[in-house]
């Protein structure tokens, strides 16, 4: 059962207007409210020598954080923000990323990547690969790197790791996929069965986002829908998802596919959690419990 706090936020989400028929600019404006880092106890600072608007983010003061240093000390969680490949930004997800990184005792690198339709598939994957290669060039060992993301960003966390594997690059110690959108064919049964249960569902126009992202590309392309990919040879993957989410089956089927390919994967289903629940870290017990589970999975791998 959802906590009282989750029920209250769920009611708020249900009252928000759906994006039906709005322009992309208006859609982005509605989805673009930045996290309030000061009230969340999160600090951010620019990524030195990396292109784009990526930022470092951490909960509270961190050791090894210097404005003139390319990278901080300790574990680094590269976070790809959600938003269906079309909306949201580094600014909307820096707090979420910082709390997730804190769960593994590290710092978040909140990755800036190009959005669709201005930059369609696979541009975002190319940007993610470039970010990981920049980290390697800066001297960051793969053994202290985790690739993570939520929703569409969860898709990117997996597909960027796949692209690195296929190119023969070093792989991260683990992948954290929060409510990952792994099947762009939209065949998951929970997209329908959980439509009324997930209060965020009416805000997520998945068919439109999919079409804006893919254009003429095939939604069964493995780099578009990792559910249909060869998932062998990937680092351990934890998929964390709410039990009311429309994307529940995207997570459960991913974990099954990784295991069938001989890999290590764990499914964490959070009771009473709706899509985007992790964005309320520090305010929802469901979010704080999920962060603890992420830490338990990842820390032994670093």
XYZ file of C-alpha atoms in Angstrom:
302
model
C 0.000 0.000 0.000
C 1.219 3.476 -0.830
C 2.352 5.707 1.998
C 0.231 8.750 2.888
C 2.910 10.918 1.317
C 2.767 8.933 -1.937
C -1.020 9.052 -1.992
C -0.939 12.838 -1.648
C 1.565 13.263 -4.478
C -0.419 10.815 -6.604
C -3.515 12.980 -6.207
C -1.507 16.006 -7.325
C -0.235 14.171 -10.400
C -3.739 13.139 -11.411
C -4.798 16.797 -11.319
C -2.078 17.956 -13.707
C -3.202 18.505 -17.336
C -2.199 15.883 -19.888
C 0.064 17.007 -22.751
C -2.452 15.989 -25.422
C -2.094 18.256 -28.441
C 0.368 20.714 -26.876
C 3.462 21.843 -28.744
C 6.842 20.390 -27.870
C 7.877 23.780 -26.506
C 4.892 23.892 -24.154
C 5.407 20.256 -23.175
C 8.996 21.000 -22.242
C 7.969 24.083 -20.310
C 5.508 22.061 -18.219
C 8.083 19.341 -17.561
C 10.992 21.687 -17.049
C 10.673 22.851 -13.452
C 14.177 22.455 -11.992
C 14.815 20.660 -8.732
C 15.425 23.011 -5.815
C 18.918 21.941 -4.867
C 19.259 24.192 -1.857
C 16.247 22.781 -0.029
C 17.239 19.230 -0.935
C 20.722 19.560 0.569
C 22.292 18.963 -2.843
C 25.299 20.770 -4.272
C 26.131 20.982 -7.981
C 29.107 22.256 -9.943
C 30.051 22.265 -13.634
C 31.825 19.397 -15.317
C 35.219 20.768 -16.319
C 36.479 20.061 -19.853
C 33.354 18.165 -20.969
C 31.048 19.466 -23.669
C 27.396 20.275 -23.060
C 25.613 21.183 -19.846
C 26.480 18.147 -17.718
C 26.974 18.770 -14.005
C 28.347 17.024 -10.949
C 25.814 16.633 -8.138
C 26.177 15.353 -4.599
C 24.275 15.349 -1.318
C 26.083 17.716 1.024
C 29.824 18.442 1.073
C 31.988 15.843 -0.630
C 35.642 14.990 -0.216
C 37.767 15.310 -3.292
C 35.491 17.961 -4.848
C 37.573 20.770 -6.311
C 36.453 23.341 -8.815
C 39.685 22.986 -10.775
C 39.684 19.171 -10.826
C 38.225 17.248 -13.779
C 36.636 14.526 -11.628
C 35.852 13.966 -7.928
C 37.188 11.089 -5.877
C 35.216 7.948 -5.061
C 32.418 6.158 -6.942
C 30.837 8.013 -9.857
C 27.275 7.384 -11.019
C 26.644 8.647 -14.556
C 22.933 9.513 -14.604
C 20.774 9.827 -17.732
C 17.588 11.756 -17.028
C 14.119 10.590 -18.013
C 11.581 12.459 -20.111
C 10.819 10.129 -23.012
C 13.902 11.332 -24.952
C 11.933 14.556 -25.605
C 11.469 16.575 -22.390
C 13.260 17.215 -19.064
C 16.931 18.001 -18.559
C 19.918 17.938 -16.259
C 18.204 20.653 -14.205
C 15.075 18.561 -13.569
C 16.960 15.459 -12.405
C 20.097 16.644 -10.619
C 18.624 16.083 -7.152
C 17.380 12.596 -8.034
C 20.801 11.722 -9.419
C 22.592 13.112 -6.379
C 20.508 11.033 -3.970
C 21.011 7.907 -6.074
C 24.762 8.478 -6.114
C 24.782 9.058 -2.367
C 23.231 5.597 -1.954
C 26.448 4.090 -3.330
C 28.683 6.530 -1.461
C 29.566 8.569 -4.511
C 28.963 11.564 -6.759
C 26.582 11.863 -9.697
C 27.598 13.002 -13.139
C 24.247 14.158 -14.528
C 24.719 13.661 -18.252
C 23.470 16.214 -20.754
C 22.332 14.616 -24.007
C 20.545 15.850 -27.103
C 16.765 15.537 -27.185
C 14.386 14.492 -29.948
C 13.062 15.465 -32.387
C 15.954 17.878 -32.973
C 18.362 14.947 -32.508
C 16.745 11.591 -33.142
C 17.874 8.063 -32.331
C 20.712 7.155 -31.867
C 22.097 10.638 -31.073
C 21.454 10.334 -27.323
C 23.348 7.036 -27.230
C 26.307 8.614 -29.035
C 26.318 11.432 -26.470
C 26.292 8.923 -23.613
C 29.163 6.926 -25.066
C 31.155 10.142 -25.516
C 30.563 11.042 -21.864
C 31.819 7.659 -20.644
C 34.863 7.881 -22.887
C 35.588 11.351 -21.514
C 35.550 9.864 -18.010
C 37.992 7.164 -19.057
C 40.281 9.754 -20.651
C 40.136 11.717 -17.377
C 41.542 8.678 -15.603
C 38.385 7.290 -13.983
C 38.613 3.519 -13.623
C 35.643 1.495 -14.812
C 35.624 -0.281 -11.443
C 34.321 2.859 -9.729
C 31.788 3.820 -12.387
C 28.065 3.018 -12.429
C 25.748 3.884 -15.325
C 22.198 4.735 -14.261
C 19.035 6.460 -15.365
C 15.277 6.651 -15.022
C 12.553 5.903 -17.584
C 13.992 6.840 -20.999
C 17.230 7.440 -19.122
C 17.021 3.847 -17.898
C 16.842 2.804 -21.533
C 19.968 4.871 -22.212
C 21.799 3.418 -19.222
C 21.407 -0.015 -20.809
C 21.901 0.917 -24.465
C 24.971 3.071 -23.777
C 26.471 0.124 -21.891
C 25.607 -2.138 -24.842
C 27.269 0.287 -27.257
C 30.405 0.365 -25.103
C 30.463 -3.442 -25.014
C 30.073 -3.708 -28.772
C 32.900 -1.209 -29.315
C 35.231 -3.104 -26.998
C 35.342 -0.301 -24.411
C 35.658 -0.846 -20.683
C 32.325 -1.436 -18.956
C 31.002 0.016 -15.688
C 30.859 -1.993 -12.491
C 27.039 -2.005 -12.582
C 23.953 -0.590 -14.278
C 21.010 0.896 -12.351
C 17.796 1.116 -14.377
C 14.962 2.919 -12.591
C 11.585 2.305 -14.264
C 13.405 1.705 -17.559
C 11.518 2.021 -20.840
C 12.976 -1.046 -22.545
C 10.322 -1.888 -25.161
C 9.549 0.882 -27.653
C 7.126 -1.390 -29.506
C 4.811 -0.707 -26.551
C 3.830 -4.362 -26.234
C 4.088 -4.633 -22.430
C 0.736 -5.722 -20.891
C 1.195 -3.385 -17.898
C 0.918 -0.365 -20.212
C -2.794 -1.174 -20.294
C -3.432 -3.049 -17.048
C -1.788 -0.339 -14.918
C -3.063 2.636 -16.864
C -5.537 3.688 -14.163
C -3.332 2.633 -11.248
C -0.339 4.822 -12.138
C -1.196 8.483 -11.433
C 1.596 9.636 -13.732
C 0.369 7.618 -16.728
C -1.753 10.371 -18.288
C 1.287 12.675 -18.387
C 3.431 10.199 -20.339
C 2.434 10.160 -24.025
C 4.636 7.190 -24.908
C 3.507 6.723 -28.550
C 4.245 10.361 -29.373
C 7.593 10.292 -27.545
C 8.561 7.070 -29.286
C 7.779 8.491 -32.721
C 9.601 11.750 -32.035
C 12.664 9.832 -30.874
C 12.808 7.098 -33.508
C 11.509 8.844 -36.595
C 11.708 6.163 -39.286
C 13.880 3.822 -37.201
C 12.630 0.349 -36.274
C 11.373 0.155 -32.656
C 12.723 -3.414 -32.498
C 16.273 -2.177 -33.149
C 18.263 -3.502 -30.154
C 19.688 -0.055 -29.394
C 16.163 1.385 -29.361
C 14.516 -1.426 -27.378
C 17.124 -3.251 -25.289
C 14.524 -5.873 -24.392
C 15.161 -7.349 -27.860
C 18.955 -7.065 -27.690
C 21.731 -9.542 -27.066
C 22.215 -8.843 -23.359
C 25.142 -11.206 -22.811
C 28.379 -9.803 -21.462
C 26.873 -6.840 -19.620
C 27.733 -5.896 -16.031
C 25.225 -6.679 -13.258
C 21.953 -4.794 -13.716
C 19.402 -3.837 -11.070
C 15.971 -2.725 -12.272
C 13.903 -0.782 -9.756
C 10.231 -0.111 -10.483
C 6.972 0.690 -8.694
C 4.265 -1.935 -8.458
C 1.648 0.449 -9.906
C 3.728 1.639 -12.862
C 2.725 1.179 -16.468
C 6.391 0.308 -17.143
C 6.446 -2.542 -14.608
C 6.643 -5.203 -17.323
C 9.440 -3.348 -19.113
C 11.522 -3.924 -15.985
C 10.496 -7.491 -15.179
C 10.936 -8.698 -18.757
C 14.361 -7.014 -18.946
C 15.566 -8.848 -15.836
C 14.301 -12.150 -17.230
C 16.105 -11.492 -20.525
C 19.405 -10.632 -18.824
C 19.256 -13.803 -16.760
C 18.390 -15.875 -19.833
C 21.512 -14.460 -21.498
C 23.630 -15.667 -18.569
C 23.958 -12.303 -16.845
C 23.309 -11.078 -13.313
C 20.193 -9.008 -12.748
C 17.883 -8.202 -9.865
C 14.332 -6.848 -9.904
C 13.259 -4.561 -7.061
C 9.512 -3.853 -7.057
C 8.577 -0.977 -4.754
C 5.120 -1.276 -3.245
C 2.905 1.765 -3.689
C 5.329 3.550 -6.040
C 4.171 5.348 -9.195
C 6.231 6.462 -12.191
C 8.758 9.186 -11.226
C 8.533 8.306 -7.528
C 12.312 8.373 -7.120
C 12.259 12.104 -7.914
C 10.828 12.573 -4.410
C 13.866 11.189 -2.591
C 13.999 12.500 0.942
C 10.249 13.101 0.896
C 8.784 9.650 0.192
C 9.542 6.471 2.153
C 9.107 4.553 -1.105
C 11.964 6.536 -2.643
C 14.224 6.197 0.366
C 13.635 2.445 0.515
C 14.464 2.093 -3.174
C 17.697 4.037 -2.715
C 18.703 1.672 0.071
C 18.074 -1.296 -2.240
C 20.208 0.303 -4.968
C 23.030 0.766 -2.494
C 22.825 -2.845 -1.331
C 23.076 -4.087 -4.907
C 25.833 -1.765 -6.154
C 28.232 -1.257 -3.231
C 29.661 -4.831 -3.229
C 30.406 -4.471 -6.961
C 32.554 -1.355 -6.654
